[in-house]
XYZ file of C-alpha atoms in Angstrom:
430
model
C 207.441 86.654 95.573
C 210.320 89.107 94.137
C 208.702 88.667 91.051
C 205.003 89.148 92.132
C 206.114 92.808 93.182
C 207.941 93.222 89.859
C 204.914 92.531 88.358
C 202.343 94.543 90.489
C 205.089 97.123 89.554
C 204.813 96.866 86.190
C 201.095 96.785 86.126
C 200.863 100.244 87.891
C 203.319 101.565 85.853
C 201.355 100.515 82.906
C 198.254 101.977 84.104
C 199.858 105.082 84.947
C 201.073 105.687 81.438
C 197.534 104.889 80.521
C 195.768 107.038 82.357
C 198.049 109.836 81.214
C 197.393 109.355 77.562
C 193.736 108.777 78.074
C 193.326 111.591 80.645
C 193.566 114.716 78.451
C 191.024 116.733 78.518
C 189.418 118.386 75.172
C 187.098 121.315 77.034
C 187.578 124.232 75.197
C 187.653 125.995 78.589
C 191.128 124.608 80.047
C 193.038 127.836 79.458
C 196.622 128.093 79.907
C 198.241 130.452 82.468
C 201.346 131.960 81.944
C 204.297 133.372 84.181
C 203.530 137.103 82.443
C 201.119 138.029 79.579
C 204.089 140.393 78.558
C 207.416 139.505 78.036
C 209.936 142.949 78.008
C 213.193 142.976 76.271
C 214.358 146.247 77.936
C 217.876 146.007 77.417
C 219.356 148.615 75.000
C 221.132 146.862 71.816
C 224.192 148.940 71.042
C 225.430 146.354 68.090
C 224.442 143.064 66.605
C 223.322 140.736 69.039
C 220.574 138.432 70.372
C 219.249 137.736 74.122
C 216.759 135.327 75.174
C 214.476 135.107 77.808
C 212.240 132.445 79.446
C 208.178 132.088 79.922
C 206.644 129.124 82.035
C 203.824 128.072 80.758
C 201.016 126.249 83.263
C 198.525 123.435 83.138
C 196.398 124.262 85.970
C 194.004 121.470 85.040
C 193.396 118.261 86.510
C 193.590 116.435 83.269
C 196.741 116.694 80.410
C 196.162 119.389 77.955
C 197.339 119.435 73.820
C 198.474 122.491 73.088
C 197.310 122.224 69.175
C 199.483 124.944 68.192
C 202.230 127.526 69.070
C 203.226 130.163 66.931
C 204.626 133.355 66.495
C 202.123 135.753 64.842
C 205.135 137.724 62.635
C 205.858 133.617 61.461
C 209.561 133.899 59.793
C 209.569 137.748 59.507
C 209.703 138.182 63.495
C 212.471 139.603 65.210
C 211.592 136.927 67.595
C 211.995 132.873 67.378
C 211.316 130.570 70.207
C 213.182 127.577 71.628
C 211.178 124.608 73.083
C 212.644 121.571 73.897
C 215.724 122.473 72.534
C 214.171 123.644 69.213
C 214.488 127.324 68.169
C 211.045 127.417 66.251
C 208.730 129.777 64.747
C 205.989 127.282 65.025
C 205.440 123.979 67.426
C 202.362 121.739 66.980
C 200.475 118.859 68.977
C 202.835 119.856 72.631
C 200.904 118.162 75.579
C 201.223 119.665 79.115
C 200.659 117.493 81.918
C 197.834 117.749 84.669
C 199.569 120.305 87.200
C 202.176 120.596 85.037
C 204.211 123.004 83.354
C 206.541 123.665 80.335
C 209.584 126.145 79.601
C 209.826 128.082 76.291
C 212.657 130.493 75.620
C 212.405 133.604 73.640
C 214.966 134.852 71.477
C 215.260 138.249 69.860
C 217.997 139.291 67.206
C 218.269 143.225 66.614
C 220.760 145.130 65.512
C 220.648 148.675 67.458
C 223.292 150.254 65.114
C 221.055 149.733 61.999
C 219.200 152.484 61.613
C 216.201 151.039 59.596
C 215.335 149.106 62.512
C 212.565 150.498 64.527
C 212.421 151.854 67.911
C 210.113 149.015 69.032
C 209.601 145.404 68.005
C 206.605 143.823 68.549
C 205.209 140.437 68.277
C 203.082 137.734 70.294
C 202.660 133.949 70.937
C 199.596 132.455 70.669
C 198.853 129.640 71.676
C 195.641 127.088 70.429
C 194.365 124.932 73.138
C 190.794 122.814 72.562
C 190.094 126.062 70.309
C 190.510 128.129 73.026
C 192.942 131.151 71.785
C 195.401 133.022 74.090
C 198.231 135.000 73.580
C 201.745 136.348 75.188
C 202.948 139.814 74.131
C 206.632 140.354 73.304
C 208.321 143.434 73.028
C 211.970 144.495 72.785
C 213.622 148.064 72.063
C 215.964 148.316 68.785
C 217.905 151.429 68.818
C 219.657 153.118 71.582
C 217.705 154.466 73.751
C 217.128 155.587 77.534
C 214.601 152.865 78.807
C 212.214 154.352 81.400
C 210.070 151.811 83.290
C 207.428 153.336 85.918
C 210.255 155.160 87.215
C 210.131 158.403 89.771
C 212.481 160.593 89.517
C 212.643 162.302 92.993
C 215.698 164.793 92.262
C 216.693 167.551 89.341
C 217.268 166.030 86.601
C 217.929 166.738 83.005
C 216.993 165.124 79.759
C 219.064 165.822 76.604
C 218.911 164.701 72.669
C 221.715 162.838 72.470
C 219.112 159.633 72.700
C 215.612 158.988 73.093
C 213.429 158.131 76.046
C 210.889 155.401 75.737
C 208.469 155.462 78.824
C 207.078 152.168 79.951
C 203.946 152.210 81.715
C 204.750 155.599 83.510
C 207.387 158.004 84.480
C 206.455 160.164 87.498
C 208.331 163.468 88.713
C 208.020 163.782 92.705
C 207.144 166.669 94.413
C 210.170 169.458 94.663
C 211.561 168.005 92.025
C 212.233 169.358 88.662
C 212.030 167.771 85.293
C 214.520 169.731 82.723
C 214.280 168.599 78.950
C 216.145 170.229 76.222
C 215.566 170.968 72.663
C 215.615 168.414 70.198
C 214.518 165.623 73.271
C 212.060 163.229 72.016
C 209.736 161.218 74.810
C 208.138 158.148 73.685
C 205.627 156.570 75.250
C 204.790 152.722 74.668
C 200.991 151.813 75.395
C 198.589 153.512 78.058
C 201.858 154.858 79.360
C 201.925 158.006 80.776
C 203.810 161.398 82.791
C 202.789 162.508 85.566
C 204.004 166.023 87.431
C 204.050 166.198 90.818
C 206.840 168.485 90.794
C 208.023 170.727 87.738
C 208.469 170.019 84.211
C 210.586 172.413 82.169
C 210.571 171.604 78.548
C 212.611 174.083 76.205
C 212.952 173.335 72.634
C 213.410 175.921 69.929
C 212.104 176.551 66.314
C 214.271 174.194 65.124
C 214.795 171.567 67.644
C 211.225 171.234 69.518
C 210.854 168.709 71.950
C 208.634 165.535 71.105
C 206.174 163.911 73.564
C 204.352 160.922 71.697
C 203.456 157.470 70.945
C 206.625 155.105 70.422
C 205.370 153.135 66.933
C 207.281 154.880 64.736
C 206.054 153.160 61.218
C 204.330 155.438 59.186
C 200.791 153.976 60.036
C 201.295 155.359 63.597
C 202.772 158.760 62.383
C 199.123 160.760 62.883
C 197.081 158.051 65.126
C 195.291 159.304 68.047
C 195.041 157.281 71.655
C 198.608 156.050 71.578
C 200.018 157.027 74.812
C 197.711 158.925 77.580
C 199.258 161.917 77.528
C 200.736 164.644 80.394
C 199.232 165.021 83.715
C 199.922 168.180 86.162
C 198.901 167.323 89.784
C 197.818 169.537 92.207
C 201.074 169.560 93.846
C 202.832 170.650 90.622
C 203.446 174.719 89.884
C 205.468 176.961 87.392
C 205.695 174.035 84.551
C 206.791 175.133 81.229
C 205.812 173.491 77.863
C 208.147 175.721 74.729
C 209.025 174.782 71.307
C 207.281 171.192 72.124
C 205.099 168.860 70.303
C 202.588 166.842 72.175
C 200.561 164.393 69.536
C 198.748 160.870 69.428
C 197.828 160.683 72.742
C 193.881 159.973 74.720
C 194.296 163.609 76.101
C 197.608 165.515 75.300
C 197.955 167.558 78.821
C 195.558 167.460 82.181
C 195.906 169.690 84.817
C 193.702 169.223 87.777
C 193.851 172.228 90.096
C 195.524 176.122 90.478
C 198.923 176.932 91.086
C 200.450 177.068 94.198
C 202.569 179.568 93.640
C 202.215 183.079 92.312
C 203.188 181.247 88.924
C 200.528 179.712 86.562
C 200.310 175.932 86.856
C 201.220 175.822 83.143
C 203.063 178.121 80.368
C 202.059 176.553 77.323
C 204.286 178.422 74.272
C 204.883 177.952 70.942
C 203.647 174.313 70.891
C 201.723 172.036 68.698
C 198.577 169.670 70.248
C 197.890 167.551 67.809
C 195.320 163.806 67.301
C 194.099 163.610 70.508
C 191.284 160.745 71.398
C 189.512 162.617 73.764
C 191.062 166.380 73.973
C 194.636 168.191 73.748
C 194.415 170.271 76.822
C 191.505 169.152 80.204
C 191.715 171.820 82.991
C 189.889 171.280 86.463
C 189.941 174.768 88.377
C 193.595 175.426 86.676
C 195.258 177.948 85.553
C 197.004 178.205 82.255
C 198.962 180.751 79.927
C 198.925 179.611 76.500
C 200.563 181.788 74.061
C 201.070 181.244 70.412
C 200.163 177.260 69.985
C 198.495 175.631 67.549
C 195.635 173.030 68.270
C 193.741 170.661 65.981
C 192.397 166.853 65.599
C 190.886 165.983 68.722
C 187.594 163.422 69.034
C 185.789 166.322 71.610
C 187.475 169.092 72.174
C 190.701 170.758 71.713
C 190.377 172.861 75.240
C 188.516 172.249 78.123
C 188.526 174.083 80.895
C 185.776 173.409 83.346
C 185.088 173.597 87.694
C 186.381 177.350 87.337
C 189.927 178.744 86.806
C 192.446 181.127 85.064
C 192.646 181.139 81.762
C 194.895 183.620 79.305
C 195.127 182.405 75.924
C 197.068 184.902 73.354
C 197.574 184.085 69.752
C 196.739 180.645 69.164
C 194.844 178.644 66.318
C 192.026 176.097 67.914
C 191.478 174.528 64.137
C 188.684 171.901 64.789
C 188.999 169.435 61.989
C 189.071 165.656 62.177
C 189.347 162.700 60.373
C 188.966 159.707 61.801
C 187.116 161.618 64.813
C 183.581 162.523 64.661
C 183.521 165.668 66.945
C 180.041 166.600 68.039
C 181.754 169.048 70.888
C 182.748 172.780 70.348
C 186.341 172.921 70.149
C 186.891 175.306 72.683
C 184.707 174.874 75.747
C 184.866 176.388 79.347
C 182.417 176.170 82.559
C 182.213 177.016 86.280
C 181.236 173.515 86.709
C 181.863 170.090 86.060
C 180.154 166.780 87.545
C 181.326 165.759 90.798
C 183.764 168.770 91.159
C 182.652 171.874 93.171
C 181.997 175.184 90.841
C 184.757 177.724 91.065
C 185.130 180.942 89.990
C 186.630 181.657 86.317
C 188.657 184.082 84.582
C 189.040 184.213 81.064
C 191.283 186.303 79.106
C 191.348 185.412 75.390
C 193.147 187.773 72.698
C 194.282 187.200 68.778
C 192.905 183.880 68.780
C 191.294 181.542 66.030
C 188.903 179.521 66.804
C 187.469 177.700 64.098
C 186.432 174.241 62.842
C 183.685 172.234 61.009
C 181.089 172.628 63.280
C 178.405 175.532 63.460
C 179.777 176.054 67.246
C 183.110 176.250 68.057
C 183.152 178.017 70.820
C 180.966 177.837 74.337
C 181.646 179.208 77.792
C 178.636 178.115 80.446
C 177.952 179.987 83.965
C 176.168 177.118 85.654
C 176.580 178.206 89.343
C 176.562 181.237 91.943
C 180.329 181.942 91.256
C 182.312 184.858 89.372
C 182.342 184.387 86.040
C 184.892 187.278 84.571
C 185.953 187.246 80.150
C 187.905 189.710 78.375
C 187.559 188.778 74.604
C 188.966 190.695 71.932
C 190.438 190.252 68.279
C 189.570 186.567 67.994
C 188.239 185.021 65.002
C 185.375 182.861 66.273
C 183.260 180.411 64.629
C 179.504 180.588 66.236
C 175.857 180.576 66.731
C 176.014 183.408 69.290
C 175.992 186.843 69.613
C 177.883 187.236 72.970
C 181.249 187.425 71.605
C 179.958 190.657 68.894
C 181.967 193.939 69.600
C 185.543 194.142 71.041
C 186.707 193.570 67.657
C 186.102 190.092 67.204
C 185.345 188.564 63.914
C 182.900 186.275 63.889
C 181.966 183.678 61.189
C 184.592 184.766 58.916
C 186.452 182.488 57.306
C 189.868 182.657 58.621
C 191.275 181.065 55.413
C 193.760 178.459 56.191
C 195.755 177.356 53.398
C 194.621 173.501 53.430
C 192.820 172.289 56.762
C 191.863 169.007 55.316
C 195.844 168.663 54.663
C 196.121 170.275 58.291
C 197.817 173.154 57.177
C 196.847 176.008 59.063
C 198.697 178.945 57.756
C 196.827 181.910 56.508
C 196.381 182.420 53.031
C 197.557 185.644 51.910
C 194.259 186.824 51.053
C 193.096 185.834 54.844
C 190.681 188.320 56.200
C 192.423 188.014 59.648
C 195.821 189.557 58.455
C 197.064 192.593 60.386
C 193.391 192.528 62.146
C 195.151 191.317 66.085
C 195.997 193.256 68.684
C 199.386 194.162 69.936
C 199.788 192.127 73.565
C 203.139 190.761 75.199
C 202.924 187.407 76.029
């Protein structure tokens, strides 16, 4: 009798083994799932070394799947390597996961944080091919010494210094009643679609020799002037009295957004001696806000360099708005104002503009539109404006006279010695 049970058990095990080997799905819709879609190594590497983390790969299908290929996109040149079934590899073929089962893949990264030729950020991805269905997991590691900010809220007064760059992943938010002070020479680098949200106050005071940089975190030459790498700096309704002085804000979707008037007698934002460049959509977007802007350079945006709608108060002096783009096909004026905006109430609009250059590649680079029953107050004098309108004639404005930039195609907006704008400005205090 015992032999009969053993025989039946042997048949059962044989049947189960056959069923597993025969039950492999070839359906291209049989996807894998993962414990995470991005594996982030947020350790600051201060010396040569390596670390590893685990990813779980799940087969939620009833049948087994055969993963034709698992590999690193970067191949042998990658900073990363995979540990699969105890082997350190860059590629693994024909790996089976049974139905409703999972495997673990360990990812190892080796970066010398003290080697200044290493990137701030090392990126790669694990590629999976299952029945022709391709999936991937992003791998991100930070190599040089840096302060890593991951979806952080600053709730008390804080100072950032230039000793190490700050790398923002997802977002950093300055809470209401808190102030973030940023000292000269500090670099704030943003990963992917990350942003800085100001609900309190931002005071970024750089100098001529040591400006403060807000940019994407990709440091390769290809990305040096590439728009759209991060979302930008947003000033919310609870913020007031912020300052950006001697800063460079570049390579975002919208460089600066301000969505309301100031809650105090100070402007929502004072922007001085700064450069705002390489934006997918706009350099500055304001919704019924208050901006004081003095001696800034705006250039290379896909739609607007400055877009102020739904009313507001704008005091602009000695700025250059240069509407030249290389990769972005702009069809809108460089500087645009309106008392209205779709979805927002119309409001009064007060615009004071003096000693600005508003120029570019389009025939119309400056436009103010009044669409509602609001109060529009403007003082527009001593500006160089490219426009089809006669509205701005007089008040010492120079219309449609080429300012004589040294080389606008190469984004050199210094004026030639022979520029007709030399000594044409009016003496204003900031």
